mmCIF file of C-alpha atoms and ligand atoms in Angstrom:
data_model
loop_
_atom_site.group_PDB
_atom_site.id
_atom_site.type_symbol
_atom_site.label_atom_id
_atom_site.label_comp_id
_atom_site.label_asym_id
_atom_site.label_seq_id
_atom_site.Cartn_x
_atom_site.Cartn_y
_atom_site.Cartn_z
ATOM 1 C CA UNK O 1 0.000 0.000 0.000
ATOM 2 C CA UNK O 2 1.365 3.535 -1.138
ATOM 3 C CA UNK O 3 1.861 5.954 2.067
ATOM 4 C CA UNK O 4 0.085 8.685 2.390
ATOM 5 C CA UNK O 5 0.889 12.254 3.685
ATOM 6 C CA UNK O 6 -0.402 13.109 7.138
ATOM 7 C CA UNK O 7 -1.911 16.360 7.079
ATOM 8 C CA UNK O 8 -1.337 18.232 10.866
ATOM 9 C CA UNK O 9 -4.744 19.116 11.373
ATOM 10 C CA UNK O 10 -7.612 19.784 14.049
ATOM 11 C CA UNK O 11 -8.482 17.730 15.357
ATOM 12 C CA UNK O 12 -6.288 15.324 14.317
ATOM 13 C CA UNK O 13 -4.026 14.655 11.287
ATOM 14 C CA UNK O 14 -5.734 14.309 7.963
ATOM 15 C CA UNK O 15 -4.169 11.614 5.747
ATOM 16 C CA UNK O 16 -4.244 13.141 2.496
ATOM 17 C CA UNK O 17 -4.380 10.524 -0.816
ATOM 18 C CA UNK O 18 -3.774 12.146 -3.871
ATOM 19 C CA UNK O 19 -4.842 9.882 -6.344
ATOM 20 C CA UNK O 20 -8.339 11.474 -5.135
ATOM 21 C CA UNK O 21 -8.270 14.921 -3.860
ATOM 22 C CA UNK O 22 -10.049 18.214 -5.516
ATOM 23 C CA UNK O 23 -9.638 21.652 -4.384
ATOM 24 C CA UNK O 24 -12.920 23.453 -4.202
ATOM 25 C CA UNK O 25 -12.918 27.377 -4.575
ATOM 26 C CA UNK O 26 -16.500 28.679 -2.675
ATOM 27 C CA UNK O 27 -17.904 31.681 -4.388
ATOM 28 C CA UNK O 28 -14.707 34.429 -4.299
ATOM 29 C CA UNK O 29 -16.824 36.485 -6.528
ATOM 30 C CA UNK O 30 -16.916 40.092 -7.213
ATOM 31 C CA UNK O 31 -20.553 40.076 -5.686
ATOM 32 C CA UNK O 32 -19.096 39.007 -2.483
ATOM 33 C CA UNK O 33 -15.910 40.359 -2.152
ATOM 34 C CA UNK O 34 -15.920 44.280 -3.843
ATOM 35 C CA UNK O 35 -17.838 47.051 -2.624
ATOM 36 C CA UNK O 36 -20.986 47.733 -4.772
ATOM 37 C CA UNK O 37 -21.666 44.003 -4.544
ATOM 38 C CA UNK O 38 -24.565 41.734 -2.924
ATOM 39 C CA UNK O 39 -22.185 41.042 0.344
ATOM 40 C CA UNK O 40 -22.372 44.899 1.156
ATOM 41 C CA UNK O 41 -26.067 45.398 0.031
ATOM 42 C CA UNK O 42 -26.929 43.456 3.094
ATOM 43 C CA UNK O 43 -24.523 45.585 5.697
ATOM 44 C CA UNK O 44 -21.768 43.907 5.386
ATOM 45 C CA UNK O 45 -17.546 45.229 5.451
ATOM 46 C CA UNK O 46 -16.316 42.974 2.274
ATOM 47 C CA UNK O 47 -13.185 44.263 2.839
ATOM 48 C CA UNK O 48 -12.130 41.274 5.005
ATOM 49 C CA UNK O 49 -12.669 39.027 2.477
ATOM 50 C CA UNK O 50 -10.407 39.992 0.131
ATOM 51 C CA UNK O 51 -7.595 39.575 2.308
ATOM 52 C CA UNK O 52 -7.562 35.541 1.500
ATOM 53 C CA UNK O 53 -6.994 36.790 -2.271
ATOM 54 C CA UNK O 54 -3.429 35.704 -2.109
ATOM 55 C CA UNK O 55 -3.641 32.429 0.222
ATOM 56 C CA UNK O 56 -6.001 31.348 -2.423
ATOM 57 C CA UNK O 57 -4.384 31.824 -4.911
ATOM 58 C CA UNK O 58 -1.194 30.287 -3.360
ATOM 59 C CA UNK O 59 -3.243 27.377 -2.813
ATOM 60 C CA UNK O 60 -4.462 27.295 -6.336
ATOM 61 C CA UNK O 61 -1.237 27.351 -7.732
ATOM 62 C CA UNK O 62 -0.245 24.071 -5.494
ATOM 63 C CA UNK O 63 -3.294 22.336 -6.572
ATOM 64 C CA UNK O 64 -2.802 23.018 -10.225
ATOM 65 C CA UNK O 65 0.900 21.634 -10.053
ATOM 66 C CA UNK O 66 -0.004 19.039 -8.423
ATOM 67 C CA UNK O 67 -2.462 18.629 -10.952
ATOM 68 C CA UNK O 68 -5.522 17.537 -8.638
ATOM 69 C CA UNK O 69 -8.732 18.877 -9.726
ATOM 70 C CA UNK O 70 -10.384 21.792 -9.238
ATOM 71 C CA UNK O 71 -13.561 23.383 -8.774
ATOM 72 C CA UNK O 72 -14.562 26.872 -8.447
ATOM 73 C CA UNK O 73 -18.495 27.802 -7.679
ATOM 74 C CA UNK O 74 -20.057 30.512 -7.920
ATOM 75 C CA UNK O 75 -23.497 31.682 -6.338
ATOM 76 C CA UNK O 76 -25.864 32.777 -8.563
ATOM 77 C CA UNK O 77 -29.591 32.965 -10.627
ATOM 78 C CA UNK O 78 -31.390 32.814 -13.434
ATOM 79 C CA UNK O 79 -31.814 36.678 -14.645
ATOM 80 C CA UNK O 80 -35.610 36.039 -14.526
ATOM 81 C CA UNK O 81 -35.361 35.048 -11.207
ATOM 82 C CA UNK O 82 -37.365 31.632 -11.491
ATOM 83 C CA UNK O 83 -34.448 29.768 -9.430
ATOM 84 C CA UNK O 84 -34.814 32.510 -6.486
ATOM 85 C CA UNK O 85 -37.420 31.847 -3.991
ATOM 86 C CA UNK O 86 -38.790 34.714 -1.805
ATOM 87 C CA UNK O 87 -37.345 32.833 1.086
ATOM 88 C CA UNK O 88 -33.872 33.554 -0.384
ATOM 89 C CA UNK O 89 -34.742 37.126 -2.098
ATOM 90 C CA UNK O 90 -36.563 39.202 0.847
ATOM 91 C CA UNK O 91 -34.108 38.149 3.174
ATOM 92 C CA UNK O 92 -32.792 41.673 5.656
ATOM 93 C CA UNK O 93 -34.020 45.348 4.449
ATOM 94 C CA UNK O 94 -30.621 45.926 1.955
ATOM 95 C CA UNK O 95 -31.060 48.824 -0.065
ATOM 96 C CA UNK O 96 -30.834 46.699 -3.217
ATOM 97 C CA UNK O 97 -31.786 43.035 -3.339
ATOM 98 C CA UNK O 98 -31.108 39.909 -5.659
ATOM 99 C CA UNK O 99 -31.991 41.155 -9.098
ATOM 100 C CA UNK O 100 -31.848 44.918 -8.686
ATOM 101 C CA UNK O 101 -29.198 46.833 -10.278
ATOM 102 C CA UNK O 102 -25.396 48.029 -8.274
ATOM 103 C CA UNK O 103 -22.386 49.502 -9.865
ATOM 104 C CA UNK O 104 -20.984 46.054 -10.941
ATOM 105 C CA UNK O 105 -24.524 45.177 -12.740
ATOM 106 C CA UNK O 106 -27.385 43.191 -11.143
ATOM 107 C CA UNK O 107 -26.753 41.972 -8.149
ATOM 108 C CA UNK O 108 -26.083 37.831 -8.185
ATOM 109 C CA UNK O 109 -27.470 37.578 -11.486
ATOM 110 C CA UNK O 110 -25.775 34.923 -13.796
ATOM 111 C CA UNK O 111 -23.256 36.997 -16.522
ATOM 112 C CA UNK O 112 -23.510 40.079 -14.741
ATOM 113 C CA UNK O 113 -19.839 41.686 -13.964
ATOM 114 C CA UNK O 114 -20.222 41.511 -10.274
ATOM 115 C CA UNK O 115 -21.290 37.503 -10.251
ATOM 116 C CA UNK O 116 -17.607 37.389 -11.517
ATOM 117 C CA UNK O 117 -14.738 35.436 -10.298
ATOM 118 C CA UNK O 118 -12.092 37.908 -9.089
ATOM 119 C CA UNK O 119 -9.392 38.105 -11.503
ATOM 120 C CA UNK O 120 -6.747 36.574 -9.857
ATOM 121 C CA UNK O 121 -8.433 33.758 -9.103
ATOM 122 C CA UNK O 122 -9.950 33.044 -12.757
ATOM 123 C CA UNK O 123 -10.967 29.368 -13.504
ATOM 124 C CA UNK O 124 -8.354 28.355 -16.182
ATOM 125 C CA UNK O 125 -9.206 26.346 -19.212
ATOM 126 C CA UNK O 126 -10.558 22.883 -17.899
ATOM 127 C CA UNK O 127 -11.371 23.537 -14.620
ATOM 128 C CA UNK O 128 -14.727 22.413 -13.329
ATOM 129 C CA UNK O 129 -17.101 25.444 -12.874
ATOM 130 C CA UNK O 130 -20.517 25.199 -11.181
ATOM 131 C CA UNK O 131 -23.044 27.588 -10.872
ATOM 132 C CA UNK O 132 -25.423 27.046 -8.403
ATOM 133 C CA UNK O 133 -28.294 29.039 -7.317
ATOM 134 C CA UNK O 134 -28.123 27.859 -3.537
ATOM 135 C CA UNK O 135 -25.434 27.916 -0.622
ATOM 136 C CA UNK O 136 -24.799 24.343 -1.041
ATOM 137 C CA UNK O 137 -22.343 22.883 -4.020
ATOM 138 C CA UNK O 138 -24.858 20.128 -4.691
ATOM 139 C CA UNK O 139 -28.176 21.916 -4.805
ATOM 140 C CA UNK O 140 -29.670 21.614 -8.171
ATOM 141 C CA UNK O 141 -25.782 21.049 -9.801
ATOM 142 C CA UNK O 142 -24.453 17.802 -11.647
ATOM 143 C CA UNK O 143 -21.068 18.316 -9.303
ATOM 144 C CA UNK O 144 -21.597 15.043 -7.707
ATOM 145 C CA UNK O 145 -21.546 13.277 -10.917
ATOM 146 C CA UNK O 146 -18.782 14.860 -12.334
ATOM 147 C CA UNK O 147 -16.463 14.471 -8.712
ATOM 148 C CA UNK O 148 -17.413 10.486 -8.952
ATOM 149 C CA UNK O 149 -16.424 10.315 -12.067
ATOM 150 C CA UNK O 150 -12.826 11.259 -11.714
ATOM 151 C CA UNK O 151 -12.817 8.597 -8.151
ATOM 152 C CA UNK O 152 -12.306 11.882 -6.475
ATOM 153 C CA UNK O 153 -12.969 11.353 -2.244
ATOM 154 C CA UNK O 154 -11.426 13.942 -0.848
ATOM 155 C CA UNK O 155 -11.567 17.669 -1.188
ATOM 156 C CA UNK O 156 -10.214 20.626 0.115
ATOM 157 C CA UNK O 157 -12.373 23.702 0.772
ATOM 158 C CA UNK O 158 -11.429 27.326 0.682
ATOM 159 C CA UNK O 159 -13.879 30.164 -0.268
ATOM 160 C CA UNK O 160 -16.099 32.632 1.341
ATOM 161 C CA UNK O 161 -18.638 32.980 3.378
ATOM 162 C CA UNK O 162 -16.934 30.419 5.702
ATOM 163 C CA UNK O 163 -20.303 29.498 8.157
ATOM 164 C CA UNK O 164 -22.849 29.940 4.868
ATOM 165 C CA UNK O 165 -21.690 28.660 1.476
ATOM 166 C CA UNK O 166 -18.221 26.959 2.428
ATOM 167 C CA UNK O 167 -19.804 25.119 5.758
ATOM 168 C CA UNK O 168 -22.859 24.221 4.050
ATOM 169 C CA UNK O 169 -21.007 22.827 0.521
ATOM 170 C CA UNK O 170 -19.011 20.948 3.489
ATOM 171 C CA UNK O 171 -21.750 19.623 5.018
ATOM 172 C CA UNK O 172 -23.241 18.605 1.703
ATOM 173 C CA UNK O 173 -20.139 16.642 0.807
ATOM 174 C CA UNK O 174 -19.296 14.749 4.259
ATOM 175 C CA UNK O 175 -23.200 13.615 3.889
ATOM 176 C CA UNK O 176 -22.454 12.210 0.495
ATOM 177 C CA UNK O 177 -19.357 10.899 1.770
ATOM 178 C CA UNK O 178 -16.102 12.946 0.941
ATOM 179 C CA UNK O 179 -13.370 13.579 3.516
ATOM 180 C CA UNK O 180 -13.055 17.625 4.032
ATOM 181 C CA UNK O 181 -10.383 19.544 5.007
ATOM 182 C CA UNK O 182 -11.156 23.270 5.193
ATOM 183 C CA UNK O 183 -7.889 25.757 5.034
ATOM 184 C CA UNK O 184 -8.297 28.213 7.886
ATOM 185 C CA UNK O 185 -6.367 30.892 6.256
ATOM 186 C CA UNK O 186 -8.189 30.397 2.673
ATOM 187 C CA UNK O 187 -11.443 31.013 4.332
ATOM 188 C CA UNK O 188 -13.367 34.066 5.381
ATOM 189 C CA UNK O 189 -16.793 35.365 6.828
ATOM 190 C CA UNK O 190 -17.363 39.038 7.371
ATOM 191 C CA UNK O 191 -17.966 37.708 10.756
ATOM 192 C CA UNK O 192 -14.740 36.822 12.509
ATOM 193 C CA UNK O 193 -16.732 35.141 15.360
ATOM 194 C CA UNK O 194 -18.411 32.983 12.897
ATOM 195 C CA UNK O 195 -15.123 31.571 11.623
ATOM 196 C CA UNK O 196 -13.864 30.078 15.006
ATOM 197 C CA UNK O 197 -17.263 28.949 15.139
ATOM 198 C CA UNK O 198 -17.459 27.324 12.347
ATOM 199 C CA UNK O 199 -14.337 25.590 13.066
ATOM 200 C CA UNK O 200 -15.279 24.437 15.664
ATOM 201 C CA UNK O 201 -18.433 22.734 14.630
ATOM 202 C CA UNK O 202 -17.228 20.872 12.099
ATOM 203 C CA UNK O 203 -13.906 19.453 13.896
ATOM 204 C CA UNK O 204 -15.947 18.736 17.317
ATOM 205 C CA UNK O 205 -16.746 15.382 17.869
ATOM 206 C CA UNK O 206 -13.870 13.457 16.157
ATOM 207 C CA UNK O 207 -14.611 15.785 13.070
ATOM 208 C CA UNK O 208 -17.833 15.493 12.845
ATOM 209 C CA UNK O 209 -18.019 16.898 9.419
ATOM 210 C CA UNK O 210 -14.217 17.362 8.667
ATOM 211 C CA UNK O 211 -11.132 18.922 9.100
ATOM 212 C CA UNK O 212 -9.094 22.238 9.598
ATOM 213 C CA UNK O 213 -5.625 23.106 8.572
ATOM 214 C CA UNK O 214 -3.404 26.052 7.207
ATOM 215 C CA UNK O 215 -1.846 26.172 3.970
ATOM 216 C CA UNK O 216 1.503 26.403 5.567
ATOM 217 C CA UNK O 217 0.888 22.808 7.122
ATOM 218 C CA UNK O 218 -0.632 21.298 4.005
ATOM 219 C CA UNK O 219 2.107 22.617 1.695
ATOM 220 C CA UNK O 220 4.845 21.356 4.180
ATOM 221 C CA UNK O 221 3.237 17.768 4.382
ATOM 222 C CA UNK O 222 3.461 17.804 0.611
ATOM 223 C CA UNK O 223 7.636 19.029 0.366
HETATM 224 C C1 C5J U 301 -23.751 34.070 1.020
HETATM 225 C C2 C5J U 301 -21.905 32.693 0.332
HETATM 226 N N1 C5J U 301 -23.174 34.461 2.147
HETATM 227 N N2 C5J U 301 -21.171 32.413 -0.723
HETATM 228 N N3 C5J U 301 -23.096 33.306 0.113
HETATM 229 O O1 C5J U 301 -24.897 34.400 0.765
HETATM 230 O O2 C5J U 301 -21.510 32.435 1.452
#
């Protein structure tokens, strides 16, 4: 049997096999991280996203020569709205909601320039995109499918918002059976509470739903 790395990780290490890894990139779209975009329509700094911009792209850059798979979503609807459901739309009292029109074009709308991924992390050529209209990676998507088919079983996260779209894609994944390591430092919420939060639920009870680590520690297991 080929040894694997061993990942130091909480809450304990993660043995990483490479013949079936993915990196997944959560939603690091304009809409999210610039101002003018959905994030600050409901109140929120974006600011602190964009610090992750170059740990993510770091990580990308490991991934790609290591030549595991990637996937980048990115959160989004129909520009008729029919895959937004009031529960999602009328959510908070933001100036402009789903659909209405920002500086960067309508706000989470499919081809719009704010439902962009930021430049410096563009998907390249081959990369597996997926739009999806929910938080989750698997909600209405064919990413399941297209994960089994290339016997991928593990995957790493990074992305924003860490406690909506990155813990629930996580969540998602560990149900259908994937082993999850989320990257700390490649993650962000404009909530710093919610990150050690979210951290914490999903490495409590012998990860429960996965695990943490830094980039630091995974790129050091892999030297
Ligand atoms: C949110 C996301 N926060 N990507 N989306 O609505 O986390």
């Amino acid at each position: 049997m080929t040894a694997v790395p061993l990942v130091p990780a909480e809450p304990f290490p993660f043995p990483l096999d490479e013949r079936g890894v993915a990196l997944v990139v959560i939603d690091m779209q304009r809409d999210f991280l610039e101002p003018g975009g959905f994030g600050e329509a409901l109140g929120n700094e974006v600011r602190r996203l964009a610090r992750i911009v170059p740990t993510v792209a770091r990580l990308l850059a490991l991934a790609r020569g290591r030549g595991w798979p990637v996937v980048h979503t990115r959160e989004g609807h129909l520009p008729d709205l029919s895959d937004c459901p009031p529960a999602k739309r009328l959510r908070g009292d933001p100036p402009l909601r789903i659909g209405e029109r920002g500086p960067m074009g309508r706000l989470l709308i499919r081809g719009e320039p704010g439902w962009e991924i930021v430049r410096e992390l563009a998907p390249l050529p081959g990369e597996i995109v997926v739009d999806k209209p929910g938080k989750g990676m698997f909600y209405r998507t064919d990413l399941d499918d297209q994960l089994r088919r290339l016997a991928v079983r593990q995957l790493v996260f990074a992305g924003v918002t860490t406690e909506v779209c990155v813990q629930t894609s996580m969540r998602e994944a560990n149900d259908r059976g994937f082993e999850c390591l989320l990257l700390r430092d490649a993650t962000a919420s404009y909530f710093p509470e919610f990150e050690a939060a979210t951290f914490a639920m999903i490495t409590s009870q012998g990860a429960i739903v996965g695990w943490t680590t830094t980039l630091a520690e995974l790129e050091g297991a892999l030297s």
